[in-house]
JSON list of C-alpha atoms in Angstrom, two decimals:
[
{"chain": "A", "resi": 6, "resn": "UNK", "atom": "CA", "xyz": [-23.24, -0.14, 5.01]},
{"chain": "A", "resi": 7, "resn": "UNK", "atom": "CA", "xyz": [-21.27, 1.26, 2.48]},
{"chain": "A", "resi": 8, "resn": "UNK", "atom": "CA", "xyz": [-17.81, 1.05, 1.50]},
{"chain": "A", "resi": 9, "resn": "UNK", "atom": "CA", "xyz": [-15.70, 0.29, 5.13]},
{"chain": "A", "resi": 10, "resn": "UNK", "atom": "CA", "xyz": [-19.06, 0.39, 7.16]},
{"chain": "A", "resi": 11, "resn": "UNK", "atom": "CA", "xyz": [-20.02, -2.27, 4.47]},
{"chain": "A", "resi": 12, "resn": "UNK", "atom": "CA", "xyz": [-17.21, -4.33, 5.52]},
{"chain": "A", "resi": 13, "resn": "UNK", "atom": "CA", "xyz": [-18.14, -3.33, 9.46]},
{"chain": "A", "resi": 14, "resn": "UNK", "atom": "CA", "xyz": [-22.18, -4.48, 8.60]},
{"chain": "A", "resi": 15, "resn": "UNK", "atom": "CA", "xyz": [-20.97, -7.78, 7.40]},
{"chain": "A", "resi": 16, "resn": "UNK", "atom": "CA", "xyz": [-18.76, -8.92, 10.34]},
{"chain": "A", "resi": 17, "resn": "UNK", "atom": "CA", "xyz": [-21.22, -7.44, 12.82]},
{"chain": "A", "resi": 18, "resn": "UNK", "atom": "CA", "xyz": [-23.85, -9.72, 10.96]},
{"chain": "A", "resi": 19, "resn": "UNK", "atom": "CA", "xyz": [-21.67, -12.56, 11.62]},
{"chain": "A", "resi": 20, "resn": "UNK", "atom": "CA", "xyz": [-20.71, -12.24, 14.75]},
{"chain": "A", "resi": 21, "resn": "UNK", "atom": "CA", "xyz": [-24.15, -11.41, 16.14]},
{"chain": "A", "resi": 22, "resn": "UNK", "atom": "CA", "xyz": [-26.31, -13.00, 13.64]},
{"chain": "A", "resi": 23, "resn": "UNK", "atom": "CA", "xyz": [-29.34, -12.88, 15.66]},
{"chain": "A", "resi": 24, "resn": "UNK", "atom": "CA", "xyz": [-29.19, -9.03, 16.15]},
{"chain": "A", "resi": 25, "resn": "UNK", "atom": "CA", "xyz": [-29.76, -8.63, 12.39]},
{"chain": "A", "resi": 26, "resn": "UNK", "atom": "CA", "xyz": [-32.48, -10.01, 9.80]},
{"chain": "A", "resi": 27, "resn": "UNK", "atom": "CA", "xyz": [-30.23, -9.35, 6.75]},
{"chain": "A", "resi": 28, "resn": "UNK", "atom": "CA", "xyz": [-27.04, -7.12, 5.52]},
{"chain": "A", "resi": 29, "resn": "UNK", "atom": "CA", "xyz": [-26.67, -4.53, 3.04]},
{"chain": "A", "resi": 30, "resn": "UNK", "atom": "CA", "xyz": [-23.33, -4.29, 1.28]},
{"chain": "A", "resi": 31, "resn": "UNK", "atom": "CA", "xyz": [-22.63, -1.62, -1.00]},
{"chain": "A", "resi": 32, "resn": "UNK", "atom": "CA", "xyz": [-19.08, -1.57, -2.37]},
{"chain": "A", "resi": 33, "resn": "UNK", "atom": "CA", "xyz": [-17.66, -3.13, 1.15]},
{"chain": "A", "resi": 34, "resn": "UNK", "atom": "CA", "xyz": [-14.19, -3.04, 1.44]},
{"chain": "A", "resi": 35, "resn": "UNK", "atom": "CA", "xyz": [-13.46, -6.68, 1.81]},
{"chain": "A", "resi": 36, "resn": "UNK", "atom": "CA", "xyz": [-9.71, -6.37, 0.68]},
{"chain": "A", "resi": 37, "resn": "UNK", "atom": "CA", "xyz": [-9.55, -4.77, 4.17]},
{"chain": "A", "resi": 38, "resn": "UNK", "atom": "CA", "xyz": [-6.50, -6.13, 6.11]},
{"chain": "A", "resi": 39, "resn": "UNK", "atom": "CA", "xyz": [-5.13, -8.79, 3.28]},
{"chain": "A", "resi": 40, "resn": "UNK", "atom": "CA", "xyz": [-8.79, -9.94, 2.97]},
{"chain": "A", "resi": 41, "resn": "UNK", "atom": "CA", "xyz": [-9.05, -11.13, 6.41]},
{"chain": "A", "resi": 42, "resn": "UNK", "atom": "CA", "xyz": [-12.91, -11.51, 6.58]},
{"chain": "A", "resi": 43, "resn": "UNK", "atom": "CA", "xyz": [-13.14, -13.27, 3.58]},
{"chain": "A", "resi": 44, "resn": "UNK", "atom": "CA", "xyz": [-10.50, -15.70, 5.33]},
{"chain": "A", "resi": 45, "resn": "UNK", "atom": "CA", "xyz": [-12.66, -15.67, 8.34]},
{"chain": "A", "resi": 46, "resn": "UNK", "atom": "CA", "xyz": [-15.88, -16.51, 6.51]},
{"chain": "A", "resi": 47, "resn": "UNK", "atom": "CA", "xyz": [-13.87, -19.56, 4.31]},
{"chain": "A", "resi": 48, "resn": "UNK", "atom": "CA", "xyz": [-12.72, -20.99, 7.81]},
{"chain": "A", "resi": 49, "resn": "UNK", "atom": "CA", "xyz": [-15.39, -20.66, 9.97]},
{"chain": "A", "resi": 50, "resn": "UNK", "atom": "CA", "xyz": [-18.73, -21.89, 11.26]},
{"chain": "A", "resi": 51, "resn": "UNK", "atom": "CA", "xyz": [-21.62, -18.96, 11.35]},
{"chain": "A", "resi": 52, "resn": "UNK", "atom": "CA", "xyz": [-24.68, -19.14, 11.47]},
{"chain": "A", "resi": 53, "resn": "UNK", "atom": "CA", "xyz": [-26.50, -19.04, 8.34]},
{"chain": "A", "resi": 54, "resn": "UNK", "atom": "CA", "xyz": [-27.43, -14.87, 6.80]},
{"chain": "A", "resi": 55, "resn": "UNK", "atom": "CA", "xyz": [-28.78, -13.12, 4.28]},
{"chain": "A", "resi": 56, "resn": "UNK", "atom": "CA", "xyz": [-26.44, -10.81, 2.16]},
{"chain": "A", "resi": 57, "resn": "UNK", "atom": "CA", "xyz": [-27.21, -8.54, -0.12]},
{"chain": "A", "resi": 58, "resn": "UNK", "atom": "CA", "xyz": [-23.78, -7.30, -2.02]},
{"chain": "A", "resi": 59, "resn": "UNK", "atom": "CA", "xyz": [-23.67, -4.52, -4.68]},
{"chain": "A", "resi": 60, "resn": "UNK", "atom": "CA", "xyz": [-20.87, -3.19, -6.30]},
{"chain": "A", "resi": 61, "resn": "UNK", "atom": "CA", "xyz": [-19.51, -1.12, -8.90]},
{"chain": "A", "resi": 62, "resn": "UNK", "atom": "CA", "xyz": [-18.73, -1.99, -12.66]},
{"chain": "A", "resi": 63, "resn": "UNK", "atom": "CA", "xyz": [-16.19, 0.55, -12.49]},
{"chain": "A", "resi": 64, "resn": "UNK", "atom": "CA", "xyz": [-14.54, -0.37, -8.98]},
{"chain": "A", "resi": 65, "resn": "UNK", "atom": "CA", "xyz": [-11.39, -2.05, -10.61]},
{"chain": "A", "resi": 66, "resn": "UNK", "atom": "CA", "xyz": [-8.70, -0.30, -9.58]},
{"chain": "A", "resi": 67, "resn": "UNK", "atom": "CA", "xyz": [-6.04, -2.33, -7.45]},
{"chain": "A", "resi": 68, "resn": "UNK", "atom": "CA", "xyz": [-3.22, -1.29, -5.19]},
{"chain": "A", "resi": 69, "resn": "UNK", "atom": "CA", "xyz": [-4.52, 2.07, -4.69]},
{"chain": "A", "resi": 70, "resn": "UNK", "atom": "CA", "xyz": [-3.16, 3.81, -1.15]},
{"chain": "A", "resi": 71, "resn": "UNK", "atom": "CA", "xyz": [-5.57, 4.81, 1.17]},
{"chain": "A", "resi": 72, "resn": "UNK", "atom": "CA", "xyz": [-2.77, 6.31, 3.22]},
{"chain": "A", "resi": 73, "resn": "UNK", "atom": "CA", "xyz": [0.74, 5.11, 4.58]},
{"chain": "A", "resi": 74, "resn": "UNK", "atom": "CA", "xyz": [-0.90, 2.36, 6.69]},
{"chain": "A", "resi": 75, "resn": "UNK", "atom": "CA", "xyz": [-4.21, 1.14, 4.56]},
{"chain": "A", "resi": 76, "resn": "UNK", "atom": "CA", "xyz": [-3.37, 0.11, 1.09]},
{"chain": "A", "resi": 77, "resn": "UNK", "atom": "CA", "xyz": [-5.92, -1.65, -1.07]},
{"chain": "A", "resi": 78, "resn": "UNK", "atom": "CA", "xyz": [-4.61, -4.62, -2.77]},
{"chain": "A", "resi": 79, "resn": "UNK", "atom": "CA", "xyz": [-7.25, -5.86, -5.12]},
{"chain": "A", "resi": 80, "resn": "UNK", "atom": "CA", "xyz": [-10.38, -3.79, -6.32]},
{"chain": "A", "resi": 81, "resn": "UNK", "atom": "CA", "xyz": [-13.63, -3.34, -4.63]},
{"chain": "A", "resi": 82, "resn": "UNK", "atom": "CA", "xyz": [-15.09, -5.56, -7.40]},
{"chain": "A", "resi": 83, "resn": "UNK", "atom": "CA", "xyz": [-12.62, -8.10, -7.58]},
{"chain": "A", "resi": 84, "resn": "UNK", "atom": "CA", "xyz": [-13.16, -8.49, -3.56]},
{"chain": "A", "resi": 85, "resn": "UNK", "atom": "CA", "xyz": [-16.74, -8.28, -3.54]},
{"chain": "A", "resi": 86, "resn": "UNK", "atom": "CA", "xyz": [-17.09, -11.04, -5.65]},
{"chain": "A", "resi": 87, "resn": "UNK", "atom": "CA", "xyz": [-14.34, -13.28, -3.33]},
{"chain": "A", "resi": 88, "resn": "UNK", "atom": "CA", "xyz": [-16.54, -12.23, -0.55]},
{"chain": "A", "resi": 89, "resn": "UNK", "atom": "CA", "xyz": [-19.75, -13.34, -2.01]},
{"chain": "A", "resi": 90, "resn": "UNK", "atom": "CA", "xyz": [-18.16, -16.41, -3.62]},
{"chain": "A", "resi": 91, "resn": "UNK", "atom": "CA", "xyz": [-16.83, -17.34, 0.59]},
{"chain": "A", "resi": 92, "resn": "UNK", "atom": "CA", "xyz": [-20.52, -16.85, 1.52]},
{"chain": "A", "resi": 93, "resn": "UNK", "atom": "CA", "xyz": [-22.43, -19.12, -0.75]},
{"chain": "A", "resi": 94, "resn": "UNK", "atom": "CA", "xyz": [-19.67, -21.65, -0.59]},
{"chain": "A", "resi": 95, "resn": "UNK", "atom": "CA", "xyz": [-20.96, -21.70, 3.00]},
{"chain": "A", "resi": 96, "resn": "UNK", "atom": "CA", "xyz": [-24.26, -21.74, 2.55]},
{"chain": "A", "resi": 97, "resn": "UNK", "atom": "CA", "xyz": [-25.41, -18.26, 3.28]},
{"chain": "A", "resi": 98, "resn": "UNK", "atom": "CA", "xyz": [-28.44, -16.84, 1.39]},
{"chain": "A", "resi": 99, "resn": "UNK", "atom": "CA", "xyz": [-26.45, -14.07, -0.84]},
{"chain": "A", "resi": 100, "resn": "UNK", "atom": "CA", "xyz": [-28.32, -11.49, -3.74]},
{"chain": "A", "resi": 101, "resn": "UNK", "atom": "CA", "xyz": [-25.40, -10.01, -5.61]},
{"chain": "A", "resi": 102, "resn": "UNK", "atom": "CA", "xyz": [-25.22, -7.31, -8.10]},
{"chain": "A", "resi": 103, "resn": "UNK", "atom": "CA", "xyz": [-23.01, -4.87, -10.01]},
{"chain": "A", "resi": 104, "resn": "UNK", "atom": "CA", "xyz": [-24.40, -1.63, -11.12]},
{"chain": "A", "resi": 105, "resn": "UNK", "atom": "CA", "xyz": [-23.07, 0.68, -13.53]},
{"chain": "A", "resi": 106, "resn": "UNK", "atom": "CA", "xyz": [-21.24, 3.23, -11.18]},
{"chain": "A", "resi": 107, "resn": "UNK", "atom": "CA", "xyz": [-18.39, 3.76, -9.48]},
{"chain": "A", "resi": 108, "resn": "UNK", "atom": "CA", "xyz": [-17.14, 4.33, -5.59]},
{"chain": "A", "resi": 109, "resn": "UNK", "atom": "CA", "xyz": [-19.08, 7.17, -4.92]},
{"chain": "A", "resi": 110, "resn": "UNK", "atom": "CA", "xyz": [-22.21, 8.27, -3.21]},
{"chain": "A", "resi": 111, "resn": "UNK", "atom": "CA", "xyz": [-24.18, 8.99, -6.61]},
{"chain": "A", "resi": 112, "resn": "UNK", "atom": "CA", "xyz": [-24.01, 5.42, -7.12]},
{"chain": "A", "resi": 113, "resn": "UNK", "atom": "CA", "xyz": [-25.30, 3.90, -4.01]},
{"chain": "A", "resi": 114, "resn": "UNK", "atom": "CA", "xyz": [-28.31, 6.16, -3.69]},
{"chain": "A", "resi": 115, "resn": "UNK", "atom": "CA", "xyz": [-29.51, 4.76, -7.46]},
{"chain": "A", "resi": 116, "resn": "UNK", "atom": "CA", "xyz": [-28.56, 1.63, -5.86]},
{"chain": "A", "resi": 117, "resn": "UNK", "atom": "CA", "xyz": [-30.09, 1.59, -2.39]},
{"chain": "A", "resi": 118, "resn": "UNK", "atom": "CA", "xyz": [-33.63, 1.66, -3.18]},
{"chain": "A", "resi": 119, "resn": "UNK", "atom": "CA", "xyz": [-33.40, -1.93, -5.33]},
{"chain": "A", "resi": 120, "resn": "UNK", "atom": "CA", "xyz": [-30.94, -2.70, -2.86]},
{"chain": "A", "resi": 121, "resn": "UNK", "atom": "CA", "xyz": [-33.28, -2.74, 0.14]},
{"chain": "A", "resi": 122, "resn": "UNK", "atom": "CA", "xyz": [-36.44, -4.31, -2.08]},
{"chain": "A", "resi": 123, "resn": "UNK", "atom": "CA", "xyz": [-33.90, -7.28, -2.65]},
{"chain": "A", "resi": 124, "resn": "UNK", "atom": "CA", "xyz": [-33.00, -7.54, 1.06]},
{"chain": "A", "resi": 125, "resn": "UNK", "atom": "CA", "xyz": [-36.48, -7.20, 1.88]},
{"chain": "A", "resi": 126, "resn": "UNK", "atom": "CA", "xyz": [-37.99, -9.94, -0.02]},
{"chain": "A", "resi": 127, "resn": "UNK", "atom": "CA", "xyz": [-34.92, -12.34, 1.53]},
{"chain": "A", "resi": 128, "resn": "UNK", "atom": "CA", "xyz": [-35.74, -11.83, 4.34]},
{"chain": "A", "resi": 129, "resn": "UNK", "atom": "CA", "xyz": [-39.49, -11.66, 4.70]}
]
């Protein structure tokens, strides 16, 4: 998933680990709601998975408004790397990377196809 179906592909991959071999993160919005699966993933038990988070060299904007209700606190980088920081801290198999690119859709098609041959080989 990309972007907030990034951050939906990671807590469906730990709430139903066995459904899913692996998860593909590109630019997930883990500053979602304060941060909260980041919290989630520092306090609780999963089951082990394989991550495979990408992000943006240029994703470093913070408090950026989304609209009245959904306000960004930190930048897609800086969150990306808390998130995969909270995985390996629990043990979780994680490939991370940042490309050159921004938060756009240009970006994660030059990114997908090295994406999925990383996600692949973790999980073969």
């Amino acid at each position: 998933g990309l972007s907030l179906t990034g951050l939906a592909a990671a807590h469906a991959a730990l709430v139903r680990p066995g459904a899913f071999s692996g998860v593909l993160c590109q630019s997930a919005s883990f500053w979602w709601s304060d941060s909260r699966l980041i919290d989630d993933v520092q306090n609780g038990d999963h089951r082990q998975q394989q991550f495979r988070i990408t992000c943006g060299l240029q994703e470093t904007e913070e408090y950026f408004e989304h609209g009245p209700d959904l306000i960004q606190r930190s930048s897609q980088r800086a969150a990306n790397r808390a998130m995969r920081d909270a995985l390996l801290e629990k043990g979780h198999s994680v490939s991370y990377e940042e490309f050159e690119g921004g938060h756009d859709i240009t970006s994660w098609k030059s990114d997908l196809p090295s994406s999925l041959m990383a996600l692949l080989k973790m999980t073969s």
